[in-house]
mmCIF file of C-alpha atoms and ligand atoms in Angstrom:
data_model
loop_
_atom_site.group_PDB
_atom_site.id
_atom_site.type_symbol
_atom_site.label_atom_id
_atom_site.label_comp_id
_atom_site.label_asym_id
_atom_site.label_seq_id
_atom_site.Cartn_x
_atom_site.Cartn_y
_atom_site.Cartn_z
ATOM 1 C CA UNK Y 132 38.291 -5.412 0.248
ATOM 2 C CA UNK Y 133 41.386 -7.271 0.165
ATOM 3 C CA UNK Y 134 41.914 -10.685 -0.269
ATOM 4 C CA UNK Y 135 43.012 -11.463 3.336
ATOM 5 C CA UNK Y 136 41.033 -8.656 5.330
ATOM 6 C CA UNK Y 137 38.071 -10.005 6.846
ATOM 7 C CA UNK Y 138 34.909 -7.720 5.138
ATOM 8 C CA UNK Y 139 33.192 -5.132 6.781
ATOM 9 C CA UNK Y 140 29.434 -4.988 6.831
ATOM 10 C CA UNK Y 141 26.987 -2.742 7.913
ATOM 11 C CA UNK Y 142 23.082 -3.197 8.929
ATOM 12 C CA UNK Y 143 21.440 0.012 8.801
ATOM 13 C CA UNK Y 144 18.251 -1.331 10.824
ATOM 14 C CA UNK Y 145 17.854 -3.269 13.974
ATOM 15 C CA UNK Y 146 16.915 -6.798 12.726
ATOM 16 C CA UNK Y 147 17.123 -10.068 14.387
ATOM 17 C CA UNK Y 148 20.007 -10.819 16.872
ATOM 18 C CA UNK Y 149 20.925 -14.316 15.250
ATOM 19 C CA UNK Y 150 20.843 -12.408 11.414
ATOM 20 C CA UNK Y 151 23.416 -10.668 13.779
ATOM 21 C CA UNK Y 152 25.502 -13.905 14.975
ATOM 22 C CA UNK Y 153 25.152 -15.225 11.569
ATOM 23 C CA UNK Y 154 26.664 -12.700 9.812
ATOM 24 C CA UNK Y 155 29.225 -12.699 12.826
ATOM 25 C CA UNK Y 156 30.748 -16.105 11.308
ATOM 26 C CA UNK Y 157 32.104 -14.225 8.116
ATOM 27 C CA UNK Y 158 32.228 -10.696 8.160
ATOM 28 C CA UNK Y 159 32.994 -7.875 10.666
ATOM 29 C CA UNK Y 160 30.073 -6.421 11.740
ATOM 30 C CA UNK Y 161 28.631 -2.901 12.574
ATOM 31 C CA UNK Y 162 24.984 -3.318 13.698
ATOM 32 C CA UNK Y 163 22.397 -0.877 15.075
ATOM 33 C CA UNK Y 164 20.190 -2.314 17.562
ATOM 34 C CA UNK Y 165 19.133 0.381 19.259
ATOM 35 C CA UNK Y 166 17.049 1.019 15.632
ATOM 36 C CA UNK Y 167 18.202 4.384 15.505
ATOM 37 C CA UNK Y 168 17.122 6.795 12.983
ATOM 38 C CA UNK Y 169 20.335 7.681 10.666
ATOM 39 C CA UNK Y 170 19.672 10.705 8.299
ATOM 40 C CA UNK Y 171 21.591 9.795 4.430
ATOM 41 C CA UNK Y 172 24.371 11.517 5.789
ATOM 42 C CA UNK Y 173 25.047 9.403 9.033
ATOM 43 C CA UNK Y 174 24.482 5.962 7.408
ATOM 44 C CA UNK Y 175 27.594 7.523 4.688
ATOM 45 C CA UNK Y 176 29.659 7.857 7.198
ATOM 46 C CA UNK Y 177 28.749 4.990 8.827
ATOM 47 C CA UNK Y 178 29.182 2.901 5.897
ATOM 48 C CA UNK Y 179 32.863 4.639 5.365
ATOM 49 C CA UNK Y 180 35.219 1.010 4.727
ATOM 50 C CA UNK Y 181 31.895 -1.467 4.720
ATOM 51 C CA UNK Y 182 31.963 -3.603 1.587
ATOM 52 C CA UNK Y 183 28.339 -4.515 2.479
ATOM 53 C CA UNK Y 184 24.996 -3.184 3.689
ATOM 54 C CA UNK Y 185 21.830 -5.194 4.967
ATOM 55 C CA UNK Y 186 19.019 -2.924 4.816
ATOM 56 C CA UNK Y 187 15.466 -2.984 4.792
ATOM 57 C CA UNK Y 188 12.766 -1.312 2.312
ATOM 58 C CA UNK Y 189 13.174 2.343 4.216
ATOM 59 C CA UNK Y 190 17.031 3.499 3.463
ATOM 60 C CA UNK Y 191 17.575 5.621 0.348
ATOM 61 C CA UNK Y 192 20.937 3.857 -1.612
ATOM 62 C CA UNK Y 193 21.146 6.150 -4.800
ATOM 63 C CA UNK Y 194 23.638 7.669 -6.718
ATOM 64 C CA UNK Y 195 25.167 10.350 -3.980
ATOM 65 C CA UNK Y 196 25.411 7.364 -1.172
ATOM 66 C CA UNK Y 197 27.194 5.111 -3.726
ATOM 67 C CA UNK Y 198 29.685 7.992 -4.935
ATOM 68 C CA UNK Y 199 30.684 8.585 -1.544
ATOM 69 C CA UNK Y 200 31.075 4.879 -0.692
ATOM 70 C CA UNK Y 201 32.951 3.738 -3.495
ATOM 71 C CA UNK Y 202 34.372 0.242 -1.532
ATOM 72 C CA UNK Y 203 30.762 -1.153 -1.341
ATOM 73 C CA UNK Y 204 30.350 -4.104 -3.192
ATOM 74 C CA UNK Y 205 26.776 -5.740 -1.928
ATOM 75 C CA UNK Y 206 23.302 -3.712 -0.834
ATOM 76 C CA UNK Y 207 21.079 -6.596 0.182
ATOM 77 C CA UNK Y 208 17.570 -5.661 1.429
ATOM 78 C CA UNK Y 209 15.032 -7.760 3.598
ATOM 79 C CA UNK Y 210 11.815 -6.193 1.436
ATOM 80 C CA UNK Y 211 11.008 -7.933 -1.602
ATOM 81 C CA UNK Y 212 10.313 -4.075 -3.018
ATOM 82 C CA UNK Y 213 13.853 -2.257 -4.208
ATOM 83 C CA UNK Y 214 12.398 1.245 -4.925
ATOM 84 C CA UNK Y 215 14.491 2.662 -2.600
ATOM 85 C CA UNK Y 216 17.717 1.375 -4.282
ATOM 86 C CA UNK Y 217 19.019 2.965 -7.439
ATOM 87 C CA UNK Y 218 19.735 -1.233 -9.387
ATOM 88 C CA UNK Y 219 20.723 0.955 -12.764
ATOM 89 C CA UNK Y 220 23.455 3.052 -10.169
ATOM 90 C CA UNK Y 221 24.563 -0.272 -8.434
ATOM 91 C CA UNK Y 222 24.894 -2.001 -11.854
ATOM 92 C CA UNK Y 223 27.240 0.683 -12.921
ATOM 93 C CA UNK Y 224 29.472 0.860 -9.878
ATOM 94 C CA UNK Y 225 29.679 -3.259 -9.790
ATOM 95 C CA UNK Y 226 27.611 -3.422 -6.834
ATOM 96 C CA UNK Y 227 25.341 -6.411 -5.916
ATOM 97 C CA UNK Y 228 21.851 -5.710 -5.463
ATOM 98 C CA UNK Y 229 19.237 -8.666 -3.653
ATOM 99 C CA UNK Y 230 15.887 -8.186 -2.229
ATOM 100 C CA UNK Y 231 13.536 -10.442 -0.669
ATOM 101 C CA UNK Y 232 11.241 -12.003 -3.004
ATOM 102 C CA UNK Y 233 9.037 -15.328 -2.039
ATOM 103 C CA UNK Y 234 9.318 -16.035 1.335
ATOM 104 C CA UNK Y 235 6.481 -13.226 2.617
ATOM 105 C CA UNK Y 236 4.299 -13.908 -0.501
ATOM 106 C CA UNK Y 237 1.826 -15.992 1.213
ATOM 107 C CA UNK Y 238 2.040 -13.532 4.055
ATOM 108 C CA UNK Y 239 1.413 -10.780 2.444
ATOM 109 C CA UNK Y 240 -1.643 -12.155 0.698
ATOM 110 C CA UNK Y 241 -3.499 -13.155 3.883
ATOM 111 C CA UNK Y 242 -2.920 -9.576 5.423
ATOM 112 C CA UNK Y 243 -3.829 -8.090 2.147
ATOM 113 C CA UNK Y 244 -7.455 -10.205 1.883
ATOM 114 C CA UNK Y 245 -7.734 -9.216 5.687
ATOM 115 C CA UNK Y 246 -7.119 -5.481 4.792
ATOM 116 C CA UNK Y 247 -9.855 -6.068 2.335
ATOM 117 C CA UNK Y 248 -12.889 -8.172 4.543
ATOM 118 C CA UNK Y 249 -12.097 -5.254 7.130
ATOM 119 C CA UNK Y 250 -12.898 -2.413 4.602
ATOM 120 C CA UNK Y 251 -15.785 -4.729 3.230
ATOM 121 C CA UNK Y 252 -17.175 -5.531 6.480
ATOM 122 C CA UNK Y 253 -16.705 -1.749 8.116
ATOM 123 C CA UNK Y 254 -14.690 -3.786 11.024
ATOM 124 C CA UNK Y 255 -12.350 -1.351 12.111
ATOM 125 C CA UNK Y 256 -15.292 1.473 11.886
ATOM 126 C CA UNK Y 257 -17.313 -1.055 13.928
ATOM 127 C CA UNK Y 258 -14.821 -1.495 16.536
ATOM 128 C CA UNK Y 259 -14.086 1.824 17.189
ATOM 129 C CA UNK Y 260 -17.811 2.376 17.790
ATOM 130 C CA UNK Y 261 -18.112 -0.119 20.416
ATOM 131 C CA UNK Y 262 -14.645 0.884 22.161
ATOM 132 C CA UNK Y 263 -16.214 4.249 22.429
ATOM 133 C CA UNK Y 264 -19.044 2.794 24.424
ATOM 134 C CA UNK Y 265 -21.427 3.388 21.507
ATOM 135 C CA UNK Y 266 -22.931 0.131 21.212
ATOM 136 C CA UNK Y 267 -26.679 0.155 23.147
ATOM 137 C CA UNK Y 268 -28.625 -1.810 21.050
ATOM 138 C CA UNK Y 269 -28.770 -3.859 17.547
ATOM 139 C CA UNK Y 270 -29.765 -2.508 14.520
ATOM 140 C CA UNK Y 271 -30.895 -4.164 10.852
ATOM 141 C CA UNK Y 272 -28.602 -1.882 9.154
ATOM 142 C CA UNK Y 273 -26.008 -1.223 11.719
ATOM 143 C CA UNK Y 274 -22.717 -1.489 10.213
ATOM 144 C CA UNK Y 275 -23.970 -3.209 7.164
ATOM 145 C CA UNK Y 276 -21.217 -3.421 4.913
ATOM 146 C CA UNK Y 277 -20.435 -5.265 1.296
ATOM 147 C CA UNK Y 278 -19.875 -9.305 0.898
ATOM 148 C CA UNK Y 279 -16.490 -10.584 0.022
ATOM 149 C CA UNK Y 280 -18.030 -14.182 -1.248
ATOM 150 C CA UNK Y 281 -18.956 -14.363 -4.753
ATOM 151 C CA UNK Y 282 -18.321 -10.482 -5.597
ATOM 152 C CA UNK Y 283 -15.556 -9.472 -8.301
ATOM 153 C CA UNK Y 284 -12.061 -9.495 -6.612
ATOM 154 C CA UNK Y 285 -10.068 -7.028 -9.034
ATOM 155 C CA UNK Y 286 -6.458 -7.387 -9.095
ATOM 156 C CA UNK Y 287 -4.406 -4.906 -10.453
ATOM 157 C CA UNK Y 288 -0.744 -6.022 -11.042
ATOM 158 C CA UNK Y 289 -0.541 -9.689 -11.033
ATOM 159 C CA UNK Y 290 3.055 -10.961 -9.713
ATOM 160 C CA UNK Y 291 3.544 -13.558 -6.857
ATOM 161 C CA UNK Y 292 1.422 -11.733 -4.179
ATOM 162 C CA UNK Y 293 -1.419 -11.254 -6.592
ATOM 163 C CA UNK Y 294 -1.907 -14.650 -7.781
ATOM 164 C CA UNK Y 295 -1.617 -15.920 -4.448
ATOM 165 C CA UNK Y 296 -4.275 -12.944 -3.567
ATOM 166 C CA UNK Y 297 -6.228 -14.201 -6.598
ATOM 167 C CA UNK Y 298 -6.012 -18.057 -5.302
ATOM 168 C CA UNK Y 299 -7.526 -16.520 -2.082
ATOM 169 C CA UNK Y 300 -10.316 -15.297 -3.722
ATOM 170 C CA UNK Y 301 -11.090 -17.595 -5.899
ATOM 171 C CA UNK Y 302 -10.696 -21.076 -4.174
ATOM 172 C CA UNK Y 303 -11.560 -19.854 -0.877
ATOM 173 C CA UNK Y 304 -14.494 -17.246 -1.310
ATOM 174 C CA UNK Y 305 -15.942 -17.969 -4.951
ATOM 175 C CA UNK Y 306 -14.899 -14.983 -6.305
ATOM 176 C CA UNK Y 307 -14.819 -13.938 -10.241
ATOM 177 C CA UNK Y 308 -11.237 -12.688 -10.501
ATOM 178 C CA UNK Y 309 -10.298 -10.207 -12.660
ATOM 179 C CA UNK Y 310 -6.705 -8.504 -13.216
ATOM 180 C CA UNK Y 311 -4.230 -6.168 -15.094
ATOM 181 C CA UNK Y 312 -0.858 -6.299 -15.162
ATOM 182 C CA UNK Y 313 2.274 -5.347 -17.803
ATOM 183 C CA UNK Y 314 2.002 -8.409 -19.285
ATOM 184 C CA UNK Y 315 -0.755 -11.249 -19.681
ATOM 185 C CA UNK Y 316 -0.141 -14.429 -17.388
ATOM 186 C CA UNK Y 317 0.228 -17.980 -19.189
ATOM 187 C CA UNK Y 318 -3.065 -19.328 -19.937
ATOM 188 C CA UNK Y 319 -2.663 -22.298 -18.062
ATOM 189 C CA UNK Y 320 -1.776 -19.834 -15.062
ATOM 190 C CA UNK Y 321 -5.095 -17.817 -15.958
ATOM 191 C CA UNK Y 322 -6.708 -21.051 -16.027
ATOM 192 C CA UNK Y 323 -5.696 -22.493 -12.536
ATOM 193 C CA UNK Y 324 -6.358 -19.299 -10.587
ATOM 194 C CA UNK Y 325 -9.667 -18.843 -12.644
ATOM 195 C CA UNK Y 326 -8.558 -15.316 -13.357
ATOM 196 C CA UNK Y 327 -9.846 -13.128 -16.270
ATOM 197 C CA UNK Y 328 -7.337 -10.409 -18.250
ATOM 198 C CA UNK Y 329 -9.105 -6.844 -18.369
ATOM 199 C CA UNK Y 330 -8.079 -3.536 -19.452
ATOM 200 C CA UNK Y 331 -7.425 -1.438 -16.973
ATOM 201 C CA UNK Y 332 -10.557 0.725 -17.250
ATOM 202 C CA UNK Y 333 -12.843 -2.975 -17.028
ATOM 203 C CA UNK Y 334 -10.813 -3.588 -14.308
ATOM 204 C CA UNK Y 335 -11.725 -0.376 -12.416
ATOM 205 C CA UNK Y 336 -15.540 -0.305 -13.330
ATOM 206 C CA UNK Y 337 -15.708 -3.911 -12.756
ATOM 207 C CA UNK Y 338 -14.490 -4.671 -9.251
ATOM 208 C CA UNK Y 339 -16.251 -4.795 -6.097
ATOM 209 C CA UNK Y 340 -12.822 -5.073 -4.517
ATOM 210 C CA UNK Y 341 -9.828 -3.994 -5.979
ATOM 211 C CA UNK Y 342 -6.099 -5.011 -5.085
ATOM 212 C CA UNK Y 343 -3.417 -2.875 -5.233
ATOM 213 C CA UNK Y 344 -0.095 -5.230 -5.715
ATOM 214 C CA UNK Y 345 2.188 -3.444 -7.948
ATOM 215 C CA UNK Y 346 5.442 -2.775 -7.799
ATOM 216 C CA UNK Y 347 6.055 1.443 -7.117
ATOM 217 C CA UNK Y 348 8.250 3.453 -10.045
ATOM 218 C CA UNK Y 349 7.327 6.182 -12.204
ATOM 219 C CA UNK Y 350 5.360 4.369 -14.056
ATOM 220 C CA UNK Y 351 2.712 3.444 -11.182
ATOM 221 C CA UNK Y 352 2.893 6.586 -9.618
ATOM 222 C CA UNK Y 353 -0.549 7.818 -9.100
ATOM 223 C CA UNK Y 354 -1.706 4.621 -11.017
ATOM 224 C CA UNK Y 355 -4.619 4.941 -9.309
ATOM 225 C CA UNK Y 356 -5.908 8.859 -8.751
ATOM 226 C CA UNK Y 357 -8.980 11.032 -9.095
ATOM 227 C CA UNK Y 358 -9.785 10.092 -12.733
ATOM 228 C CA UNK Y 359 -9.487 6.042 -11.649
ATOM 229 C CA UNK Y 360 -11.510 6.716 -8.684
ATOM 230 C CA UNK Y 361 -14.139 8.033 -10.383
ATOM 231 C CA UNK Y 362 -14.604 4.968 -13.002
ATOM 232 C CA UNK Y 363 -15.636 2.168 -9.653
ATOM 233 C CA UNK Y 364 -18.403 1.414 -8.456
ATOM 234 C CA UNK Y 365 -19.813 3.293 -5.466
ATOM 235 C CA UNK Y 366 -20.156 0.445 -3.444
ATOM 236 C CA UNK Y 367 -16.333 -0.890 -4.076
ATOM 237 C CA UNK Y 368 -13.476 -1.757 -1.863
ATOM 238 C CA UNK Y 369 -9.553 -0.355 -2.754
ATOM 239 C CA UNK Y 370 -6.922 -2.221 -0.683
ATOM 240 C CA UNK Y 371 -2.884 -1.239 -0.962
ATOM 241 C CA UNK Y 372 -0.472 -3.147 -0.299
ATOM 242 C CA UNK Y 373 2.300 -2.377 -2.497
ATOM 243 C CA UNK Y 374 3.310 0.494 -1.755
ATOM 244 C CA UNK Y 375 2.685 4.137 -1.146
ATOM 245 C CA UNK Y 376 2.703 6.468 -4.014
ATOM 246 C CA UNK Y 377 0.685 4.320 -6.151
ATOM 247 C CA UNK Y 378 -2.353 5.705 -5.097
ATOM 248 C CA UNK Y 379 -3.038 9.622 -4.590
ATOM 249 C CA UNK Y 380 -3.722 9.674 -1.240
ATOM 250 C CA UNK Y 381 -5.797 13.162 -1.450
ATOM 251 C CA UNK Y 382 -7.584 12.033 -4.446
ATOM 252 C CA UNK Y 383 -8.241 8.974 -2.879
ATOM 253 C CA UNK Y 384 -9.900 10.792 0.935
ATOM 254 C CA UNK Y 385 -11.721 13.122 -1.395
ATOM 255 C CA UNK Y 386 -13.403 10.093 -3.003
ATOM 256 C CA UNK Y 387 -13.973 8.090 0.774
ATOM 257 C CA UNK Y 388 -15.237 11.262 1.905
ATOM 258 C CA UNK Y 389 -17.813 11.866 -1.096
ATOM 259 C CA UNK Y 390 -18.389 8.035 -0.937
ATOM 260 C CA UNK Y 391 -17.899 8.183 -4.534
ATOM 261 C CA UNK Y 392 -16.192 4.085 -3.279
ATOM 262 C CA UNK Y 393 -17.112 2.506 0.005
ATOM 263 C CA UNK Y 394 -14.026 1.753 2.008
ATOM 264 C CA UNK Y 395 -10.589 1.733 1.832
ATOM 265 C CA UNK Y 396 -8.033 -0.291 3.411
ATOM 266 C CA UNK Y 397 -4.070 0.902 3.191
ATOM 267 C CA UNK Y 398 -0.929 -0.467 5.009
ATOM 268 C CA UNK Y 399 1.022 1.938 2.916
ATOM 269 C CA UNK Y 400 1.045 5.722 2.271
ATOM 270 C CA UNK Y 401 2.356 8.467 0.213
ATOM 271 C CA UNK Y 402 5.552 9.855 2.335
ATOM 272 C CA UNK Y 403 5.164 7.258 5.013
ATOM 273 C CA UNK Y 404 5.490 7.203 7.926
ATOM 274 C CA UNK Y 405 3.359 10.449 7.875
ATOM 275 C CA UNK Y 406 -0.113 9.759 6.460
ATOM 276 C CA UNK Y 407 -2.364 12.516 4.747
ATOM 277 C CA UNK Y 408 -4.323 14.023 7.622
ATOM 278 C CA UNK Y 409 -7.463 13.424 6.068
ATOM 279 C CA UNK Y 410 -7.319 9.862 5.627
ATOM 280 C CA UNK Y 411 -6.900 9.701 9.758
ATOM 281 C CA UNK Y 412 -10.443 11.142 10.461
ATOM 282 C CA UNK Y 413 -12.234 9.131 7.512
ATOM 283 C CA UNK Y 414 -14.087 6.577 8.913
ATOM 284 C CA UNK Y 415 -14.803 4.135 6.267
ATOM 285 C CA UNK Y 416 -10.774 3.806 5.682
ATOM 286 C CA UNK Y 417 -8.665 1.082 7.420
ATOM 287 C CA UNK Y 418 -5.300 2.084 8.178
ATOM 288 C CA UNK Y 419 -2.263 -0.218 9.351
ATOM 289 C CA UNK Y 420 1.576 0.993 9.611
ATOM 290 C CA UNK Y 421 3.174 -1.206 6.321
ATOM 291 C CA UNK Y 422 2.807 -4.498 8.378
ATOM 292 C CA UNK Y 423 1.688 -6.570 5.753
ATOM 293 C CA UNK Y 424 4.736 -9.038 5.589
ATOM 294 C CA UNK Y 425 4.875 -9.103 9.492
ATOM 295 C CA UNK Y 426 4.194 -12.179 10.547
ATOM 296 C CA UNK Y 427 7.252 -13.470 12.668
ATOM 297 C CA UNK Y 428 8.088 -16.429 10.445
ATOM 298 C CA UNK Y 429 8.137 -14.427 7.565
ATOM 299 C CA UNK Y 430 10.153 -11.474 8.914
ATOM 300 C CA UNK Y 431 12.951 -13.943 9.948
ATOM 301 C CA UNK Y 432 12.917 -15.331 6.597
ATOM 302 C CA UNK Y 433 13.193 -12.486 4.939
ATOM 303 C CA UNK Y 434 15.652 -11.098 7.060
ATOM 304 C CA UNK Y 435 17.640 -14.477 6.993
ATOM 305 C CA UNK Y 436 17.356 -14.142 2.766
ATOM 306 C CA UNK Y 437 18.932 -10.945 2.888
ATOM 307 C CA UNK Y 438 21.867 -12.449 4.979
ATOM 308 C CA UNK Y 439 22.137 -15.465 2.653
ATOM 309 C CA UNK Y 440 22.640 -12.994 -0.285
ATOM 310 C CA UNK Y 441 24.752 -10.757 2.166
ATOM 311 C CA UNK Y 442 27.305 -13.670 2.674
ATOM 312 C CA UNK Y 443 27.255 -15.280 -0.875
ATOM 313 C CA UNK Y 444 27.620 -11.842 -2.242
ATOM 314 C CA UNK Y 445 30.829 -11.111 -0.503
ATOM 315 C CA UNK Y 446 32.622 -14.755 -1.418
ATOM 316 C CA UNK Y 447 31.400 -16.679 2.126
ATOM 317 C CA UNK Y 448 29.063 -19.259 3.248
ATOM 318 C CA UNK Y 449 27.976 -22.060 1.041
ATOM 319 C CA UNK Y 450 26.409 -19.948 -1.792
ATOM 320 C CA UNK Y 451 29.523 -17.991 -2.257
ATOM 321 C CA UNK Y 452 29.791 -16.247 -5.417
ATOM 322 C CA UNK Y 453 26.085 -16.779 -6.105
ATOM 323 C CA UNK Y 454 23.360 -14.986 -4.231
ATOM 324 C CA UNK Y 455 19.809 -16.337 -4.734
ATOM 325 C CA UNK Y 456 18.004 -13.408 -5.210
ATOM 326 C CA UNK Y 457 20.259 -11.313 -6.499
ATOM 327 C CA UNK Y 458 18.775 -8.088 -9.292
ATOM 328 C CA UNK Y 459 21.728 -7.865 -10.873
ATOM 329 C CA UNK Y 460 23.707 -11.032 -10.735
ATOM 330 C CA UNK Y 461 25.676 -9.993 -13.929
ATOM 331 C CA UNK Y 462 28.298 -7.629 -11.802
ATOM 332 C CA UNK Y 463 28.891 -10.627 -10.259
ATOM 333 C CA UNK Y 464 29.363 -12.606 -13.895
ATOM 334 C CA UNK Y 465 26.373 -15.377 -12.443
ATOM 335 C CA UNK Y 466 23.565 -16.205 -14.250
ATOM 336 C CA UNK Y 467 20.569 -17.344 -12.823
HETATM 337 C C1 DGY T 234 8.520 -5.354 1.225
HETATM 338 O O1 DGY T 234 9.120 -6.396 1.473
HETATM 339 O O2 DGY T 234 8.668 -4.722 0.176
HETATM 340 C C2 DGY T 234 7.597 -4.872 2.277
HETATM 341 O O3 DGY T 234 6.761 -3.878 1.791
HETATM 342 C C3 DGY T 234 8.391 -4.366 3.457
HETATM 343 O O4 DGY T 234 9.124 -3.245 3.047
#
């Protein structure tokens, strides 16, 4: 970009139309409204001359999109999760990386304990069964699912969502809380959210409902397959919503089908949007398309985050020079 030349951005997804205006006040701006779907190749092209791109959780920026548009200096995503941006690549190039971290944490959480009371409490199963004019009389059993109050609420990575899952649990439902992560919380943290350290294993055999909030990379894939599966309890709940990949999906309908656990809820998949076939005509599996941060709140903060770090990223706006959440502020030469 030169100095004088207004800069060029790009966003890759339909998003808001006053993320659209705002941008409109300092950059040059190529949109896409209509939500179109643009294979790697198009969005290269399309990004030809752009020295930034807003994009969301779904658009693949690795090392062949960044070698082929070498005048980007800013990718700046709406999701708080980045696996689908290569940081090391963007590091190396110079360019500025930001996701959306924070502002759908609380968000998340409730749809992620809501995910989990609807696997508990067979509510999706039970709904189905009365849409399909099933429903002729009551029954003792009918539908009789597991209690959320006072059973073990396992937590298995423990960042901002997780805690805030935790709180949920514990403050609001009298749960024991157990979790794992990479690295032990502050005691004083462990303390207020009454949460218990375990080892992975404990954490598995432990839980009566077990929360998937972990960030996706090699390391997680499959964190939780067959061999996992097979340490929980019959009777236990497994809710996702980090992200797909970090559960084997087959491994994981094999098990719902055996009931070797009870339910399932997932709002992400392995190779979303497609979902493994099985998992469709389980019934003791809830299933929601990756909507966990969508409340509408939320989704315009996130997407209005992404345009703060946009703007401040490229030298406008009142945060020039120093996007909030940026991943790799050093290309920049800010610390945070
Ligand atoms: C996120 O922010 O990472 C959500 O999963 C949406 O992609």
């Amino acid at each position: 970009m030169s100095a004088s030349a207004t800069p060029r951005v790009l966003v890759a997804r339909a998003v808001f139309d006053e993320v659209i205006e705002r941008l409109r006040q300092y950059f040059e701006v190529r949109h896409n409204q209509g939500d179109a779907v643009w294979p790697q190749d198009e969005l290269i092209q399309r990004l030809q001359g752009a020295d930034g791109v807003f994009v969301t959780g779904t658009e693949a920026i690795d090392t062949r999109l960044l070698a082929a548009c070498p005048q980007l200096r800013a990718v700046c995503s709406m999701a708080v999760g980045y696996n689908n941006i290569d940081v090391a690549a963007c590091t190396e190039r110079g360019v500025l990386v930001s996701n959306a971290p924070d502002v759908l944490t609380e968000t998340t959480a409730d749809f992620g304990f809501a995910l989990m009371m609807a696997a508990a409490r067979r509510i999706s199963e039970s709904e189905h069964f009365l849409r399909a004019g099933r429903w002729t009389r009551w029954g003792h059993d009918m539908f009789a699912g597991g209690d959320v109050h006072g059973a073990t609420l396992g937590v298995l990575g423990m960042g901002r969502i997780g805690q805030a899952i935790a709180r949920r649990g514990a403050l609001g439902f009298g749960m024991p809380v157990i979790y794992h992560n990479r690295s032990r919380l502050a005691p004083e943290i462990e303390v207020r959210l009454g949460a218990r350290y375990v080892a992975k294993d404990e954490l598995l055999r432990q839980s009566d409902h077990l929360v998937l909030v972990l960030p996706y990379g090699p390391a997680s894939h499959h964190a939780i397959g067959a061999p996992e599966l097979a340490l929980m309890k019959p009777t236990a709940t497994l809710t996702n919503v980090a992200r797909g990949g970090i559960v084997d999906d087959a491994a994981l309908a094999q098990a719902l089908r055996e009931r070797r656990i009870a339910a399932a809820g997932l709002d992400v998949f392995e190779g979303e949007p497609a979902v493994h076939p099985e998992l469709l005509t389980l019934p003791n599996v809830v299933l929601t398309p990756h909507i966990a941060s969508a409340s509408l709140p939320t989704r315009r903060a996130m997407a209005h985050l992404a345009a703060d770090n946009l703007i401040a990223a490229l030298g406008a706006g009142p945060q020039a020079g120093k996007p909030p959440t940026a991943l790799n502020p050093q290309v920049l030469g800010v610390t945070r």
